[in-house]
Structures are given as C-alpha cells and as structure tokens.
Amino acid sequence: MKRDQVILSVIIPAYNVEKYIEKCLSSVLTQIDSDNLIEVIVIIDGATDNTFAEIMKTVGYYGNPNTRIINQENTGVSGARNVGLSLASGKYVTFLDGDDYWLPSYIMSVMPILCNSQPDILEYNALLTDEKGNPFSLLKISYANLNTIACTDQESFLDIFRCYAWARIYRRELFHRSVFTFGRRFEDTSTIPWIYWQASVVTGLGIPLIGYRQHSDSFLSLPKLSDIFDLNLAVVHALKMYEETNHEFWLRVSYRIFQQSCTRTALLPFRLWCQAIELATKNVINKLPFGGSFSRRILVSNPFFYTLLIFLKRKSYDRFIKFLDRIKFKRNSTYLVP
C-alpha cells in the first residue's frame, strides 16, 4: 500500500493496558485488511507491564502489513498521539485508546462517508462499558439523532461538548496548526474545540461505534488538583481567542471549559475545593461576562456554590441508582427462595 493511497490512519496510544489491549487491537484488525487503505499506528508509551508482549502477540496473530509499532519512552497520551500524527499518512486520522475498542460496525459505517461525503470531521457515539467490556449505557457525543446521519456544526458541538478525541475522525490537515498539548491530562479539551473551529463540514452519525471502558485505573476516575490547572489554561486560551476574533463560539467554549473545571472540582476531596476554585478562576473569572442562563449566572457569580450543586446532584443520582439496585436485588432474590 502506497502512503498516498491511505484513507484512514488509526492511532492507538498504549500505556500499561495489558488487560485490554488484545481486545482493542483485535476489534480493529478484524475489520481491516491490506486492501482497506487503512493503516494502524500503535504507540507503546513507555509501558512497564506486559503491554508490549500483548501487542506483539496480537499483531503477529493477525499479520496485517499496514500496522506499525513504535516503542518509546513515556510522554503521556498527548505526546503519544502527536507522534502518531507525525507518522500518519492517511487523508483522515482517528484515535483509539488502548483500553477501548471498536464496535463491529465501525469500518462499514464510516468508510462510505469518508469516501463519498468527505467531511472535515465525522463524529459518532459510544457505548459505556464496565471493566470487562460489557456495555451498560449509551454515551451521546454526536448531535445527530439516534440511528441517523446528519450535517452538524460548531453550535451543535457546543451543545453537547464532549471532547473525546477518539469519538471522531478528522481530516489530517486540521492538525497542522493544532496538536495535543504536551503534558496535560485534559488534552482533548485543550485541542478538540480548536479543531472544530477550523472545520467547515461536520457530519454526525447517530450510532455508537466505540466501546468506552469504565475502570478504576482511568484518569477520569482519579481526579487531581493539577486537572483544574490544565483546564484553567484552556479557558485562558479560549478567552484570548474570543478577544482576537470576537466570535461567540470562543465565549461559549470558555464557559463550557470553566464549567468542566467546577465539575471536576466536585470530584476532589472537599478540603481541596477552595484551592481548586482559586485555580479555576485565576485570570478567568473577571473576563467571563455575567449573563445568559440562570445556571451560567451562578457559575460566574459563585463557582463554589455551583460546584456544591454539582456535588449534591451527583450524590443524589448515586443514591438513586443504589436504591434501584437494591430493589432489583430484592425482586430477583424472591426467586431464590424454595
């Protein structure tokens, strides 16, 4: 396969995912062959477990000639993705984390759209799965209605604002000006809005194509104070873009990321909240206009109170789910009594 013939480059960063990487790679390699004009670039990012051995075994089993394996020192997921971008030759690129996987309909769903409609961005939904990979809920990311294909835009992206890099396919040239910010944990939030800003044609698929695994080792399950610092930098950058362009898009991006900072703060121990709110509001709070919806006014006027509301909402939801689980258990247990 010639490099100028590649339609899609699939970039897979892999760090200490020995339990999941076989399913991840198998879900991709079973859907492609040497005639698919698809290349797979696996970046082993300084893994210290058996990730390397699992990758070599799986790739060796499928024997796809269009798969490249790069073994490097640890740089974090943003660094690994950027290396993949520098090596990619496809007209389009997409990302897949080493603990997630493609659903069986991925290639048959996306390739006709890439070849015929040729959008700048193709977005789709995901299925939330447990640690074993069993689906339990839909994660809506694309603005398109369920089971439909639709043209979407920047406004639609802002309405949902789930910035998962793996939930989209991108025209590769969109990353010529914007790459993933090195060393940040919320590199998606720091990058994806800028990609949408450059895009002209966005197509939404209202179907899930990714299995998004929820497990205790995920960084989303392990909040850090540094997350708030990373998000604050993204808000500052967005506000700077708003000052330069005077475009409403960047103001809404600023609000959305600031809101994400408060939501992340609600996951931290309560003793860190004041410090986190101080980080979240630094160089930001006086530049966000006070107005709009009721929730936005609370967000800007009293971020601590907004964070508390998010915390209470989550606690109430968790208790409700546990209550439903207890009811289900009691109902099922009646059938165990002789």
Short mmCIF file of C-alpha atoms in Angstrom, two decimals:
data_model
loop_
_atom_site.label_atom_id
_atom_site.label_comp_id
_atom_site.label_asym_id
_atom_site.label_seq_id
_atom_site.Cartn_x
_atom_site.Cartn_y
_atom_site.Cartn_z
CA MET A 1 0.00 0.00 0.00
CA LYS A 2 1.42 3.37 -1.02
CA ARG A 3 1.39 6.17 1.56
CA ASP A 4 -0.54 8.49 -0.76
CA GLN A 5 -3.31 5.88 -1.03
CA VAL A 6 -4.06 5.66 2.69
CA ILE A 7 -7.55 6.88 3.53
CA LEU A 8 -7.53 6.44 7.30
CA SER A 9 -4.73 6.32 9.88
CA VAL A 10 -5.71 4.79 13.23
CA ILE A 11 -3.50 6.00 16.11
CA ILE A 12 -3.52 3.86 19.27
CA PRO A 13 -1.51 5.06 22.31
CA ALA A 14 -0.88 2.21 24.74
CA TYR A 15 0.39 2.61 28.29
CA ASN A 16 0.04 -0.23 30.84
CA VAL A 17 -3.06 -1.70 29.24
CA GLU A 18 -2.04 -5.36 29.21
CA LYS A 19 -5.54 -6.42 30.29
CA TYR A 20 -7.31 -4.57 27.49
CA ILE A 21 -5.01 -4.13 24.50
CA GLU A 22 -5.75 -7.51 22.90
CA LYS A 23 -9.46 -6.68 22.56
CA CYS A 24 -8.61 -3.16 21.42
CA LEU A 25 -6.34 -4.33 18.60
CA SER A 26 -8.50 -7.30 17.65
CA SER A 27 -11.52 -5.01 17.26
CA VAL A 28 -9.54 -3.00 14.70
CA LEU A 29 -7.54 -5.68 12.90
CA THR A 30 -10.54 -7.96 12.31
CA GLN A 31 -12.20 -5.13 10.34
CA ILE A 32 -9.33 -4.19 8.04
CA ASP A 33 -7.03 -5.88 5.56
CA SER A 34 -4.34 -4.82 3.14
CA ASP A 35 -6.95 -3.66 0.63
CA ASN A 36 -8.79 -1.38 3.05
CA LEU A 37 -6.32 1.50 2.57
CA ILE A 38 -6.18 1.83 6.35
CA GLU A 39 -3.02 1.97 8.45
CA VAL A 40 -2.72 1.29 12.17
CA ILE A 41 -0.06 3.06 14.25
CA VAL A 42 0.42 1.70 17.78
CA ILE A 43 2.47 3.89 20.14
CA ILE A 44 3.73 1.92 23.15
CA ASP A 45 4.27 4.83 25.51
CA GLY A 46 6.85 3.56 27.99
CA ALA A 47 4.66 0.75 29.30
CA THR A 48 6.06 -1.05 32.36
CA ASP A 49 3.75 -4.08 32.30
CA ASN A 50 3.21 -6.72 29.58
CA THR A 51 1.59 -4.31 27.11
CA PHE A 52 4.45 -4.73 24.61
CA ALA A 53 4.23 -8.54 24.63
CA GLU A 54 0.43 -8.48 24.26
CA ILE A 55 0.68 -6.10 21.30
CA MET A 56 3.32 -8.16 19.54
CA LYS A 57 1.32 -11.35 20.06
CA THR A 58 -1.92 -9.83 18.78
CA VAL A 59 -0.42 -8.06 15.78
CA GLY A 60 1.57 -11.19 14.94
CA TYR A 61 -1.59 -13.29 15.01
CA TYR A 62 -3.42 -11.08 12.52
CA GLY A 63 -0.31 -10.34 10.48
CA ASN A 64 -1.59 -7.09 8.98
CA PRO A 65 1.20 -5.47 6.92
CA ASN A 66 -0.27 -2.00 7.43
CA THR A 67 0.40 -1.97 11.18
CA ARG A 68 3.33 -0.02 12.65
CA ILE A 69 4.50 -0.41 16.24
CA ILE A 70 6.51 2.36 17.91
CA ASN A 71 8.07 1.67 21.31
CA GLN A 72 9.12 4.88 23.06
CA GLU A 73 9.80 6.39 26.47
CA ASN A 74 6.74 7.61 28.33
CA THR A 75 5.49 11.02 27.15
CA GLY A 76 1.82 10.78 28.14
CA VAL A 77 -1.17 10.30 25.87
CA SER A 78 -0.81 13.72 24.23
CA GLY A 79 2.82 13.06 23.35
CA ALA A 80 1.97 9.58 22.02
CA ARG A 81 -0.85 10.93 19.87
CA ASN A 82 1.40 13.65 18.46
CA VAL A 83 3.99 11.05 17.49
CA GLY A 84 1.25 9.10 15.76
CA LEU A 85 0.15 12.24 13.91
CA SER A 86 3.71 12.87 12.73
CA LEU A 87 3.85 9.34 11.27
CA ALA A 88 0.34 9.22 9.82
CA SER A 89 -0.07 9.29 6.05
CA GLY A 90 -3.84 8.95 5.78
CA LYS A 91 -6.16 11.60 4.40
CA TYR A 92 -8.03 11.11 7.68
CA VAL A 93 -6.90 10.22 11.19
CA THR A 94 -8.67 8.83 14.22
CA PHE A 95 -7.64 7.82 17.73
CA LEU A 96 -8.41 4.82 19.89
CA ASP A 97 -7.26 4.45 23.49
CA GLY A 98 -5.64 1.15 24.36
CA ASP A 99 -8.34 0.20 26.87
CA ASP A 100 -11.26 0.90 24.50
CA TYR A 101 -12.38 -0.90 21.35
CA TRP A 102 -14.22 -0.51 18.05
CA LEU A 103 -17.71 -1.95 17.73
CA PRO A 104 -18.05 -4.47 14.84
CA SER A 105 -19.83 -1.98 12.55
CA TYR A 106 -17.12 0.70 12.73
CA ILE A 107 -15.47 0.36 9.32
CA MET A 108 -18.63 -0.43 7.36
CA SER A 109 -20.25 2.67 8.91
CA VAL A 110 -17.50 5.26 8.41
CA MET A 111 -15.73 4.36 5.17
CA PRO A 112 -18.62 5.14 2.77
CA ILE A 113 -18.99 8.58 4.38
CA LEU A 114 -15.26 9.32 4.23
CA CYS A 115 -15.03 8.26 0.59
CA ASN A 116 -18.25 9.85 -0.67
CA SER A 117 -19.13 12.84 1.54
CA GLN A 118 -15.54 13.67 2.54
CA PRO A 119 -16.33 15.73 5.68
CA ASP A 120 -13.73 17.55 7.72
CA ILE A 121 -14.95 15.81 10.88
CA LEU A 122 -17.08 12.69 11.30
CA GLU A 123 -18.44 12.31 14.85
CA TYR A 124 -20.25 9.37 16.45
CA ASN A 125 -21.46 8.00 19.78
CA ALA A 126 -20.04 5.42 22.18
CA LEU A 127 -21.23 2.69 24.50
CA LEU A 128 -20.14 2.95 28.11
CA THR A 129 -18.89 -0.44 29.25
CA ASP A 130 -17.81 -1.93 32.55
CA GLU A 131 -14.25 -3.06 33.21
CA LYS A 132 -14.90 -6.36 31.44
CA GLY A 133 -16.15 -4.58 28.34
CA ASN A 134 -19.85 -5.27 28.84
CA PRO A 135 -21.97 -2.32 27.59
CA PHE A 136 -24.39 -0.71 30.03
CA SER A 137 -25.28 2.74 28.66
CA LEU A 138 -25.16 4.97 25.58
CA LEU A 139 -22.82 7.96 25.63
CA LYS A 140 -24.19 10.54 23.20
CA ILE A 141 -21.45 12.59 21.58
CA SER A 142 -22.75 13.26 18.08
CA TYR A 143 -25.54 15.81 17.72
CA ALA A 144 -27.26 13.64 15.10
CA ASN A 145 -30.42 11.89 16.21
CA LEU A 146 -30.09 8.21 17.06
CA ASN A 147 -29.65 5.96 14.02
CA THR A 148 -29.43 8.88 11.60
CA ILE A 149 -26.75 10.71 9.61
CA ALA A 150 -26.85 14.49 9.74
CA CYS A 151 -24.82 17.58 8.94
CA THR A 152 -23.84 19.31 12.19
CA ASP A 153 -21.83 22.41 13.04
CA GLN A 154 -19.92 24.26 15.73
CA GLU A 155 -23.09 25.18 17.60
CA SER A 156 -24.10 21.53 17.80
CA PHE A 157 -20.69 20.63 19.15
CA LEU A 158 -21.02 23.27 21.88
CA ASP A 159 -24.46 21.99 22.90
CA ILE A 160 -23.05 18.58 23.84
CA PHE A 161 -19.36 19.49 24.33
CA ARG A 162 -17.90 16.05 24.88
CA CYS A 163 -14.35 16.50 23.65
CA TYR A 164 -13.23 12.87 23.44
CA ALA A 165 -10.63 12.68 20.69
CA TRP A 166 -11.49 9.03 19.95
CA ALA A 167 -15.15 9.89 19.18
CA ARG A 168 -14.34 11.40 15.81
CA ILE A 169 -12.47 11.01 12.55
CA TYR A 170 -10.63 14.11 11.33
CA ARG A 171 -9.19 15.35 8.09
CA ARG A 172 -5.49 15.08 8.93
CA GLU A 173 -4.60 18.58 7.76
CA LEU A 174 -6.72 20.02 10.61
CA PHE A 175 -3.88 19.06 12.95
CA HIS A 176 -1.26 21.01 11.05
CA ARG A 177 -1.98 24.06 13.24
CA SER A 178 -3.26 22.37 16.40
CA VAL A 179 -1.79 19.31 18.09
CA PHE A 180 -2.39 17.87 21.54
CA THR A 181 -0.90 19.99 24.31
CA PHE A 182 2.07 18.15 25.74
CA GLY A 183 1.94 17.10 29.38
CA ARG A 184 -1.76 17.80 30.05
CA ARG A 185 -4.32 15.26 31.24
CA PHE A 186 -7.24 17.10 29.62
CA GLU A 187 -5.51 17.28 26.27
CA ASP A 188 -8.79 16.60 24.43
CA THR A 189 -10.50 19.65 25.93
CA SER A 190 -7.42 21.70 25.09
CA THR A 191 -7.48 20.61 21.44
CA ILE A 192 -10.83 19.49 20.03
CA PRO A 193 -12.58 22.93 20.15
CA TRP A 194 -9.71 24.32 18.05
CA ILE A 195 -10.18 21.52 15.52
CA TYR A 196 -13.90 22.31 15.22
CA TRP A 197 -13.04 25.97 14.77
CA GLN A 198 -11.09 25.10 11.62
CA ALA A 199 -13.64 22.64 10.23
CA SER A 200 -16.15 23.60 7.54
CA VAL A 201 -18.09 20.36 7.05
CA VAL A 202 -19.04 18.21 10.04
CA THR A 203 -21.06 15.01 9.69
CA GLY A 204 -22.72 13.30 12.62
CA LEU A 205 -23.50 9.60 12.92
CA GLY A 206 -26.19 8.91 15.49
CA ILE A 207 -24.92 5.43 16.31
CA PRO A 208 -22.35 4.10 18.81
CA LEU A 209 -19.10 2.90 17.23
CA ILE A 210 -16.77 2.77 20.27
CA GLY A 211 -16.80 0.72 23.46
CA TYR A 212 -15.63 3.21 26.12
CA ARG A 213 -14.41 1.20 29.09
CA GLN A 214 -15.00 2.47 32.63
CA HIS A 215 -12.45 1.22 35.15
CA SER A 216 -10.75 2.36 38.33
CA ASP A 217 -7.35 2.94 36.68
CA SER A 218 -8.73 5.52 34.25
CA PHE A 219 -7.52 9.08 34.83
CA LEU A 220 -11.14 10.25 34.82
CA SER A 221 -11.64 8.05 37.89
CA LEU A 222 -8.59 9.56 39.60
CA PRO A 223 -9.07 13.36 39.80
CA LYS A 224 -6.09 15.57 40.63
CA LEU A 225 -5.70 19.20 41.55
CA SER A 226 -3.48 19.59 38.50
CA ASP A 227 -6.54 18.82 36.33
CA ILE A 228 -8.01 22.17 37.36
CA PHE A 229 -4.79 23.93 36.42
CA ASP A 230 -4.83 22.27 32.98
CA LEU A 231 -8.44 23.24 32.39
CA ASN A 232 -7.79 26.80 33.52
CA LEU A 233 -5.07 27.17 30.89
CA ALA A 234 -7.58 26.01 28.27
CA VAL A 235 -10.12 28.63 29.43
CA VAL A 236 -7.47 31.37 29.29
CA HIS A 237 -6.56 30.29 25.75
CA ALA A 238 -10.22 30.28 24.67
CA LEU A 239 -10.80 33.74 26.14
CA LYS A 240 -7.77 35.01 24.26
CA MET A 241 -9.27 33.63 21.06
CA TYR A 242 -12.54 35.42 21.90
CA GLU A 243 -10.67 38.71 22.34
CA GLU A 244 -8.94 38.22 18.98
CA THR A 245 -11.96 37.04 16.96
CA ASN A 246 -14.93 38.49 18.89
CA HIS A 247 -16.74 35.28 17.90
CA GLU A 248 -19.43 33.86 20.17
CA PHE A 249 -18.02 30.36 19.63
CA TRP A 250 -14.99 31.10 21.78
CA LEU A 251 -17.00 32.70 24.55
CA ARG A 252 -19.17 29.60 24.78
CA VAL A 253 -16.08 27.37 24.73
CA SER A 254 -14.74 29.41 27.67
CA TYR A 255 -17.93 28.88 29.67
CA ARG A 256 -18.01 25.19 28.84
CA ILE A 257 -14.44 24.51 29.95
CA PHE A 258 -14.87 26.61 33.10
CA GLN A 259 -17.99 24.59 33.86
CA GLN A 260 -15.89 21.45 33.39
CA SER A 261 -13.38 22.79 35.94
CA CYS A 262 -16.14 23.08 38.55
CA THR A 263 -17.49 19.64 37.70
CA ARG A 264 -14.01 18.17 38.12
CA THR A 265 -13.57 20.05 41.41
CA ALA A 266 -16.71 18.34 42.74
CA LEU A 267 -14.86 15.01 42.45
CA LEU A 268 -11.94 16.17 44.60
CA PRO A 269 -11.82 15.85 48.41
CA PHE A 270 -13.76 18.72 49.98
CA ARG A 271 -10.60 20.04 51.71
CA LEU A 272 -9.18 20.87 48.24
CA TRP A 273 -12.20 22.74 46.93
CA CYS A 274 -11.10 26.25 47.88
CA GLN A 275 -7.70 25.72 46.33
CA ALA A 276 -9.26 24.19 43.22
CA ILE A 277 -11.76 27.05 42.80
CA GLU A 278 -8.92 29.54 43.15
CA LEU A 279 -7.05 27.72 40.39
CA ALA A 280 -10.14 27.52 38.19
CA THR A 281 -10.92 31.23 38.43
CA LYS A 282 -7.38 32.58 38.05
CA ASN A 283 -7.15 35.04 35.13
CA VAL A 284 -10.64 33.95 34.09
CA ILE A 285 -13.48 35.00 36.35
CA ASN A 286 -13.31 38.73 35.61
CA LYS A 287 -13.29 38.07 31.86
CA LEU A 288 -16.38 35.86 31.70
CA PRO A 289 -19.47 38.04 31.14
CA PHE A 290 -22.19 37.75 33.76
CA GLY A 291 -25.38 36.86 31.94
CA GLY A 292 -27.21 34.25 29.98
CA SER A 293 -28.96 31.32 31.62
CA PHE A 294 -29.60 31.03 35.36
CA SER A 295 -27.00 28.26 35.73
CA ARG A 296 -24.42 30.35 33.86
CA ARG A 297 -25.02 33.30 36.18
CA ILE A 298 -24.47 31.05 39.21
CA LEU A 299 -21.37 29.58 37.57
CA VAL A 300 -19.78 33.01 37.14
CA SER A 301 -21.01 34.74 40.29
CA ASN A 302 -20.37 31.90 42.75
CA PRO A 303 -18.28 28.99 41.37
CA PHE A 304 -18.04 27.40 44.84
CA PHE A 305 -21.85 27.22 45.16
CA TYR A 306 -22.12 25.91 41.59
CA THR A 307 -19.60 23.18 42.46
CA LEU A 308 -21.61 22.31 45.56
CA LEU A 309 -24.77 21.94 43.46
CA ILE A 310 -22.92 19.61 41.08
CA PHE A 311 -21.68 17.58 44.06
CA LEU A 312 -25.19 17.27 45.58
CA LYS A 313 -26.69 16.37 42.21
CA ARG A 314 -24.16 13.57 41.75
CA LYS A 315 -24.69 12.26 45.28
CA SER A 316 -28.45 12.21 44.79
CA TYR A 317 -28.05 10.38 41.49
CA ASP A 318 -25.69 7.80 43.02
CA ARG A 319 -28.09 7.14 45.88
CA PHE A 320 -30.99 6.76 43.47
CA ILE A 321 -29.04 4.21 41.40
CA LYS A 322 -28.11 2.26 44.54
CA PHE A 323 -31.77 2.31 45.59
CA LEU A 324 -32.81 0.88 42.23
CA ASP A 325 -30.11 -1.79 42.51
CA ARG A 326 -31.42 -2.81 45.95
CA ILE A 327 -34.96 -3.07 44.62
CA LYS A 328 -33.77 -5.17 41.72
CA PHE A 329 -31.80 -7.44 44.06
CA LYS A 330 -34.79 -7.93 46.38
CA ARG A 331 -37.05 -8.66 43.44
CA ASN A 332 -34.64 -11.20 41.98
CA SER A 333 -33.88 -12.78 45.35
CA THR A 334 -37.52 -13.91 45.74
CA TYR A 335 -36.87 -16.49 43.06
CA LEU A 336 -34.06 -17.96 45.11
CA VAL A 337 -36.34 -18.90 48.00
CA PRO A 338 -37.55 -22.54 47.73
#
